[in-house]
mmCIF file of C-alpha atoms in Angstrom:
data_model
loop_
_atom_site.group_PDB
_atom_site.id
_atom_site.type_symbol
_atom_site.label_atom_id
_atom_site.label_comp_id
_atom_site.label_asym_id
_atom_site.label_seq_id
_atom_site.Cartn_x
_atom_site.Cartn_y
_atom_site.Cartn_z
ATOM 1 C CA MET H 286 -30.370 -64.003 -118.654
ATOM 2 C CA PRO H 287 -34.102 -63.179 -119.158
ATOM 3 C CA LYS H 288 -34.938 -62.184 -122.730
ATOM 4 C CA ARG H 289 -36.205 -58.732 -121.721
ATOM 5 C CA LEU H 290 -33.009 -58.015 -119.794
ATOM 6 C CA LEU H 291 -30.925 -59.316 -122.692
ATOM 7 C CA ASN H 292 -32.696 -57.005 -125.147
ATOM 8 C CA THR H 293 -32.092 -54.025 -122.856
ATOM 9 C CA PHE H 294 -28.395 -54.908 -122.597
ATOM 10 C CA GLU H 295 -28.084 -55.282 -126.374
ATOM 11 C CA ARG H 296 -29.672 -51.846 -126.926
ATOM 12 C CA TRP H 297 -27.307 -50.295 -124.383
ATOM 13 C CA ARG H 298 -24.272 -51.920 -126.030
ATOM 14 C CA SER H 299 -25.412 -50.809 -129.470
ATOM 15 C CA GLN H 300 -25.810 -47.200 -128.273
ATOM 16 C CA ARG H 301 -22.384 -47.321 -126.584
ATOM 17 C CA ASP H 302 -20.702 -48.648 -129.726
ATOM 18 C CA ARG H 303 -22.443 -46.048 -131.846
ATOM 19 C CA LYS H 304 -21.250 -43.191 -129.626
ATOM 20 C CA ASN H 305 -17.677 -44.464 -129.867
ATOM 21 C CA GLN H 306 -17.672 -44.089 -133.642
ATOM 22 C CA PRO H 307 -15.898 -41.016 -135.093
ATOM 23 C CA TRP H 308 -18.021 -37.895 -134.731
ATOM 24 C CA TYR H 309 -18.441 -37.447 -138.484
ATOM 25 C CA GLU H 310 -20.265 -40.768 -138.811
ATOM 26 C CA HIS H 311 -23.265 -39.218 -137.056
ATOM 27 C CA SER H 312 -25.914 -36.786 -138.266
ATOM 28 C CA TYR H 313 -26.236 -33.415 -136.539
ATOM 29 C CA PHE H 314 -29.119 -30.975 -136.313
ATOM 30 C CA VAL H 315 -27.683 -27.516 -135.574
ATOM 31 C CA LEU H 316 -30.329 -25.208 -134.108
ATOM 32 C CA ASP H 317 -30.641 -21.591 -133.052
ATOM 33 C CA MET H 318 -33.730 -19.705 -131.908
ATOM 34 C CA GLU H 319 -34.632 -16.031 -131.714
ATOM 35 C CA THR H 320 -36.767 -15.234 -128.677
ATOM 36 C CA THR H 321 -38.531 -12.305 -127.037
ATOM 37 C CA GLY H 322 -36.234 -12.554 -123.986
ATOM 38 C CA LEU H 323 -33.968 -14.848 -121.996
ATOM 39 C CA ASP H 324 -36.439 -16.666 -119.719
ATOM 40 C CA PRO H 325 -38.119 -19.756 -121.238
ATOM 41 C CA LYS H 326 -40.847 -19.550 -118.581
ATOM 42 C CA THR H 327 -42.026 -16.067 -119.532
ATOM 43 C CA HIS H 328 -40.707 -15.367 -123.036
ATOM 44 C CA GLN H 329 -41.506 -16.850 -126.431
ATOM 45 C CA VAL H 330 -39.731 -18.294 -129.434
ATOM 46 C CA VAL H 331 -40.045 -15.974 -132.440
ATOM 47 C CA SER H 332 -38.088 -17.873 -135.085
ATOM 48 C CA LEU H 333 -36.002 -21.009 -135.564
ATOM 49 C CA GLY H 334 -33.044 -21.554 -137.844
ATOM 50 C CA TRP H 335 -31.263 -24.820 -138.503
ATOM 51 C CA VAL H 336 -28.913 -26.696 -140.785
ATOM 52 C CA LEU H 337 -27.776 -30.323 -140.921
ATOM 53 C CA VAL H 338 -24.244 -31.668 -140.751
ATOM 54 C CA GLU H 339 -23.688 -35.029 -142.462
ATOM 55 C CA GLN H 340 -20.374 -36.863 -142.834
ATOM 56 C CA GLY H 341 -18.612 -33.901 -141.270
ATOM 57 C CA THR H 342 -19.957 -31.481 -143.895
ATOM 58 C CA ILE H 343 -22.525 -28.699 -143.579
ATOM 59 C CA GLN H 344 -25.434 -29.456 -145.896
ATOM 60 C CA LEU H 345 -26.343 -26.004 -147.180
ATOM 61 C CA ASP H 346 -29.461 -27.233 -148.972
ATOM 62 C CA THR H 347 -30.980 -28.233 -145.611
ATOM 63 C CA ALA H 348 -30.818 -24.714 -144.147
ATOM 64 C CA GLN H 349 -34.186 -23.449 -142.880
ATOM 65 C CA HIS H 350 -35.394 -20.251 -141.206
ATOM 66 C CA LEU H 351 -38.992 -20.257 -139.966
ATOM 67 C CA LEU H 352 -41.027 -17.639 -138.126
ATOM 68 C CA LEU H 353 -43.823 -18.753 -135.799
ATOM 69 C CA ASP H 354 -47.255 -17.222 -136.346
ATOM 70 C CA SER H 355 -47.823 -17.357 -132.570
ATOM 71 C CA ALA H 356 -44.966 -14.960 -131.802
ATOM 72 C CA GLN H 357 -45.954 -11.806 -129.920
ATOM 73 C CA ILE H 358 -43.560 -8.993 -130.747
ATOM 74 C CA ASP H 359 -42.887 -5.996 -128.508
ATOM 75 C CA ASP H 360 -40.582 -2.996 -128.873
ATOM 76 C CA VAL H 361 -37.810 -4.582 -126.813
ATOM 77 C CA SER H 362 -37.661 -7.816 -128.790
ATOM 78 C CA VAL H 363 -37.743 -5.964 -132.121
ATOM 79 C CA GLY H 364 -34.558 -4.219 -131.068
ATOM 80 C CA ILE H 365 -32.920 -7.599 -130.448
ATOM 81 C CA HIS H 366 -33.837 -9.655 -133.512
ATOM 82 C CA MET H 367 -35.282 -7.039 -135.910
ATOM 83 C CA ILE H 368 -38.395 -9.163 -136.557
ATOM 84 C CA THR H 369 -41.603 -7.132 -136.649
ATOM 85 C CA ASP H 370 -45.311 -7.905 -136.315
ATOM 86 C CA ARG H 371 -45.600 -7.486 -140.059
ATOM 87 C CA ASP H 372 -42.899 -10.132 -140.626
ATOM 88 C CA VAL H 373 -44.783 -12.557 -138.398
ATOM 89 C CA LEU H 374 -48.087 -11.782 -140.143
ATOM 90 C CA GLU H 375 -46.671 -12.251 -143.643
ATOM 91 C CA GLN H 376 -44.145 -15.037 -143.074
ATOM 92 C CA GLY H 377 -45.244 -16.784 -139.870
ATOM 93 C CA ARG H 378 -45.810 -20.533 -140.083
ATOM 94 C CA ARG H 379 -48.422 -22.397 -138.074
ATOM 95 C CA HIS H 380 -47.016 -23.181 -134.657
ATOM 96 C CA ALA H 381 -48.218 -26.800 -134.576
ATOM 97 C CA SER H 382 -46.992 -27.520 -138.119
ATOM 98 C CA VAL H 383 -43.518 -26.178 -137.355
ATOM 99 C CA LEU H 384 -43.259 -28.384 -134.259
ATOM 100 C CA ARG H 385 -44.286 -31.516 -136.150
ATOM 101 C CA TYR H 386 -41.790 -30.669 -138.895
ATOM 102 C CA LEU H 387 -39.097 -30.015 -136.293
ATOM 103 C CA ARG H 388 -39.671 -33.343 -134.558
ATOM 104 C CA GLN H 389 -39.473 -35.247 -137.831
ATOM 105 C CA ILE H 390 -36.141 -33.670 -138.778
ATOM 106 C CA MET H 391 -34.635 -34.092 -135.289
ATOM 107 C CA LYS H 392 -35.264 -37.849 -135.148
ATOM 108 C CA ASP H 393 -32.050 -39.909 -135.078
ATOM 109 C CA LYS H 394 -29.829 -36.830 -135.035
ATOM 110 C CA VAL H 395 -27.560 -35.193 -132.480
ATOM 111 C CA LEU H 396 -28.732 -31.711 -131.530
ATOM 112 C CA VAL H 397 -26.051 -28.986 -131.590
ATOM 113 C CA VAL H 398 -26.537 -25.587 -129.927
ATOM 114 C CA HIS H 399 -24.412 -22.764 -128.545
ATOM 115 C CA TYR H 400 -25.280 -22.181 -124.869
ATOM 116 C CA SER H 401 -27.508 -25.110 -123.978
ATOM 117 C CA PRO H 402 -29.245 -23.671 -120.864
ATOM 118 C CA LEU H 403 -31.006 -21.134 -123.073
ATOM 119 C CA GLU H 404 -31.629 -23.188 -126.212
ATOM 120 C CA LEU H 405 -32.683 -26.397 -124.433
ATOM 121 C CA GLY H 406 -34.864 -24.422 -122.052
ATOM 122 C CA PHE H 407 -36.785 -22.792 -124.897
ATOM 123 C CA LEU H 408 -36.973 -26.058 -126.835
ATOM 124 C CA LYS H 409 -38.482 -27.792 -123.810
ATOM 125 C CA SER H 410 -40.931 -24.919 -123.335
ATOM 126 C CA LEU H 411 -41.861 -24.973 -127.015
ATOM 127 C CA TRP H 412 -42.544 -28.722 -126.890
ATOM 128 C CA ARG H 413 -45.081 -28.282 -124.095
ATOM 129 C CA THR H 414 -47.244 -25.938 -126.161
ATOM 130 C CA GLN H 415 -48.631 -28.754 -128.332
ATOM 131 C CA PRO H 416 -49.584 -32.425 -127.813
ATOM 132 C CA MET H 417 -46.436 -34.056 -129.176
ATOM 133 C CA PRO H 418 -44.937 -37.554 -129.001
ATOM 134 C CA ALA H 419 -41.873 -37.673 -126.765
ATOM 135 C CA LEU H 420 -38.443 -37.444 -128.385
ATOM 136 C CA SER H 421 -35.072 -38.463 -126.907
ATOM 137 C CA PHE H 422 -31.714 -37.430 -128.349
ATOM 138 C CA GLU H 423 -28.079 -36.639 -127.594
ATOM 139 C CA TRP H 424 -27.032 -33.000 -127.613
ATOM 140 C CA ILE H 425 -23.781 -31.045 -127.849
ATOM 141 C CA ASP H 426 -23.112 -27.488 -126.709
ATOM 142 C CA THR H 427 -20.284 -25.772 -128.625
ATOM 143 C CA MET H 428 -19.951 -23.226 -125.809
ATOM 144 C CA GLN H 429 -19.429 -25.938 -123.196
ATOM 145 C CA ILE H 430 -16.900 -27.658 -125.458
ATOM 146 C CA GLU H 431 -14.996 -24.390 -125.732
ATOM 147 C CA VAL H 432 -15.124 -23.766 -121.976
ATOM 148 C CA GLN H 433 -13.693 -27.226 -121.256
ATOM 149 C CA ARG H 434 -10.992 -26.975 -123.908
ATOM 150 C CA ARG H 435 -9.759 -23.614 -122.654
ATOM 151 C CA ALA H 436 -9.888 -24.781 -119.037
ATOM 152 C CA ARG H 437 -7.762 -27.825 -119.848
ATOM 153 C CA ALA H 438 -5.255 -25.557 -121.583
ATOM 154 C CA GLN H 439 -5.347 -23.266 -118.513
ATOM 155 C CA GLU H 440 -6.203 -20.289 -120.686
ATOM 156 C CA VAL H 441 -7.734 -17.208 -119.105
ATOM 157 C CA ILE H 442 -10.680 -16.008 -121.185
ATOM 158 C CA ALA H 443 -12.025 -12.474 -120.786
ATOM 159 C CA GLU H 444 -15.676 -11.788 -120.009
ATOM 160 C CA GLY H 445 -17.768 -12.413 -123.097
ATOM 161 C CA GLY H 446 -15.067 -14.657 -124.527
ATOM 162 C CA PHE H 447 -17.372 -17.630 -124.883
ATOM 163 C CA ARG H 448 -20.003 -15.881 -126.950
ATOM 164 C CA LEU H 449 -20.380 -17.294 -130.436
ATOM 165 C CA PRO H 450 -18.390 -14.603 -132.343
ATOM 166 C CA ALA H 451 -15.527 -14.720 -129.823
ATOM 167 C CA CYS H 452 -15.333 -18.521 -129.964
ATOM 168 C CA ARG H 453 -15.290 -18.429 -133.761
ATOM 169 C CA GLU H 454 -12.540 -15.797 -133.807
ATOM 170 C CA ARG H 455 -10.166 -18.141 -131.942
ATOM 171 C CA TYR H 456 -10.400 -20.576 -134.865
ATOM 172 C CA GLY H 457 -9.970 -17.906 -137.518
ATOM 173 C CA LEU H 458 -13.643 -17.965 -138.516
ATOM 174 C CA PRO H 459 -15.172 -14.672 -139.718
ATOM 175 C CA ASP H 460 -17.842 -12.748 -137.840
ATOM 176 C CA TYR H 461 -21.168 -12.592 -139.646
ATOM 177 C CA GLN H 462 -22.716 -9.143 -139.739
ATOM 178 C CA GLY H 463 -26.353 -10.258 -139.663
ATOM 179 C CA HIS H 464 -27.487 -12.267 -136.630
ATOM 180 C CA ASP H 465 -30.750 -14.075 -137.235
ATOM 181 C CA ALA H 466 -31.514 -17.648 -136.173
ATOM 182 C CA LEU H 467 -30.292 -19.223 -139.420
ATOM 183 C CA THR H 468 -27.069 -17.202 -139.515
ATOM 184 C CA ASP H 469 -26.269 -18.203 -135.949
ATOM 185 C CA ALA H 470 -27.114 -21.850 -136.668
ATOM 186 C CA MET H 471 -24.698 -21.790 -139.603
ATOM 187 C CA ALA H 472 -22.081 -20.074 -137.438
ATOM 188 C CA THR H 473 -22.518 -22.749 -134.753
ATOM 189 C CA ALA H 474 -22.165 -25.537 -137.320
ATOM 190 C CA GLU H 475 -18.904 -24.030 -138.571
ATOM 191 C CA LEU H 476 -17.650 -23.731 -134.992
ATOM 192 C CA LEU H 477 -18.426 -27.407 -134.346
ATOM 193 C CA LEU H 478 -16.394 -28.439 -137.389
ATOM 194 C CA ALA H 479 -13.488 -26.255 -136.268
ATOM 195 C CA GLN H 480 -13.574 -27.672 -132.731
ATOM 196 C CA ALA H 481 -13.589 -31.241 -134.055
ATOM 197 C CA ALA H 482 -10.686 -30.477 -136.411
ATOM 198 C CA HIS H 483 -8.591 -29.142 -133.503
ATOM 199 C CA TYR H 484 -9.369 -31.990 -131.095
ATOM 200 C CA ASN H 485 -6.091 -33.428 -129.728
ATOM 201 C CA HIS H 486 -4.712 -34.275 -133.177
ATOM 202 C CA HIS H 487 -7.350 -36.915 -133.905
ATOM 203 C CA ASP H 488 -10.988 -37.144 -134.908
ATOM 204 C CA PRO H 489 -13.042 -37.280 -131.704
ATOM 205 C CA SER H 490 -15.853 -39.733 -131.206
ATOM 206 C CA LEU H 491 -19.353 -38.538 -130.452
ATOM 207 C CA GLN H 492 -18.860 -39.768 -126.881
ATOM 208 C CA GLU H 493 -15.753 -37.602 -126.467
ATOM 209 C CA LEU H 494 -17.626 -34.508 -127.634
ATOM 210 C CA ILE H 495 -20.528 -35.278 -125.308
ATOM 211 C CA LYS H 496 -18.125 -35.668 -122.374
ATOM 212 C CA LEU H 497 -16.678 -32.245 -123.148
ATOM 213 C CA GLY H 498 -20.038 -30.527 -123.429
ATOM 214 C CA GLY H 499 -23.217 -32.451 -123.976
ATOM 215 C CA GLY H 500 -25.720 -34.948 -122.695
ATOM 216 C CA ARG H 501 -28.994 -36.677 -123.431
ATOM 217 C CA MET H 502 -32.439 -35.127 -123.288
ATOM 218 C CA ARG H 503 -36.048 -36.241 -123.519
ATOM 219 C CA LEU H 504 -38.684 -33.827 -124.760
ATOM 220 C CA SER H 505 -42.275 -34.481 -123.749
ATOM 221 C CA SER H 506 -45.394 -32.359 -123.974
ATOM 222 C CA THR H 507 -46.667 -33.841 -120.696
ATOM 223 C CA GLU H 508 -43.564 -33.435 -118.497
ATOM 224 C CA LYS H 509 -43.175 -30.235 -116.483
#
């Protein structure tokens, strides 16, 4: 076998073996974003909140909540996330610096979000705003995991039953009163741990979680 082909095969086998390890042997970057609306093509990211999960434990000292100085606030978005122009002026971080910081933390971690079409869409849009090196990673969507689990159990879920608070309630997790990006990132991390703990009476592998609700993504500032 040619050396180049052999190296490619070895990398593929290494990635496969890694994904088949128990989920808690991986590092997770749990992210939530507050935005000015629901369309990544026309709306903006206002703030980002995240926390890391290592060895199956939420690392509270890694929790971060950052506002972007580029955010443009209007009356509608204020009513959603309660972040004002004054907050952005006083607490906003430089857009480019936040992205570089974000990329550094995300390296070699599995991204976790709740409702991937929205979060991944805004993350992709955010990446295109600055010249950034490409980044590839696996991702998991706690909403998709919940949808698949309930479908397999043939449970009928009412409208709105896959929103974050409703998903958490099914595992006996409390509803947080405040809903900013960091609070929702923490809530998503707790949901992930609960879903893993209730997975068919054994610890799932990363690959099993990805099959339930996840995939692989490549972020690039040059790809449209």
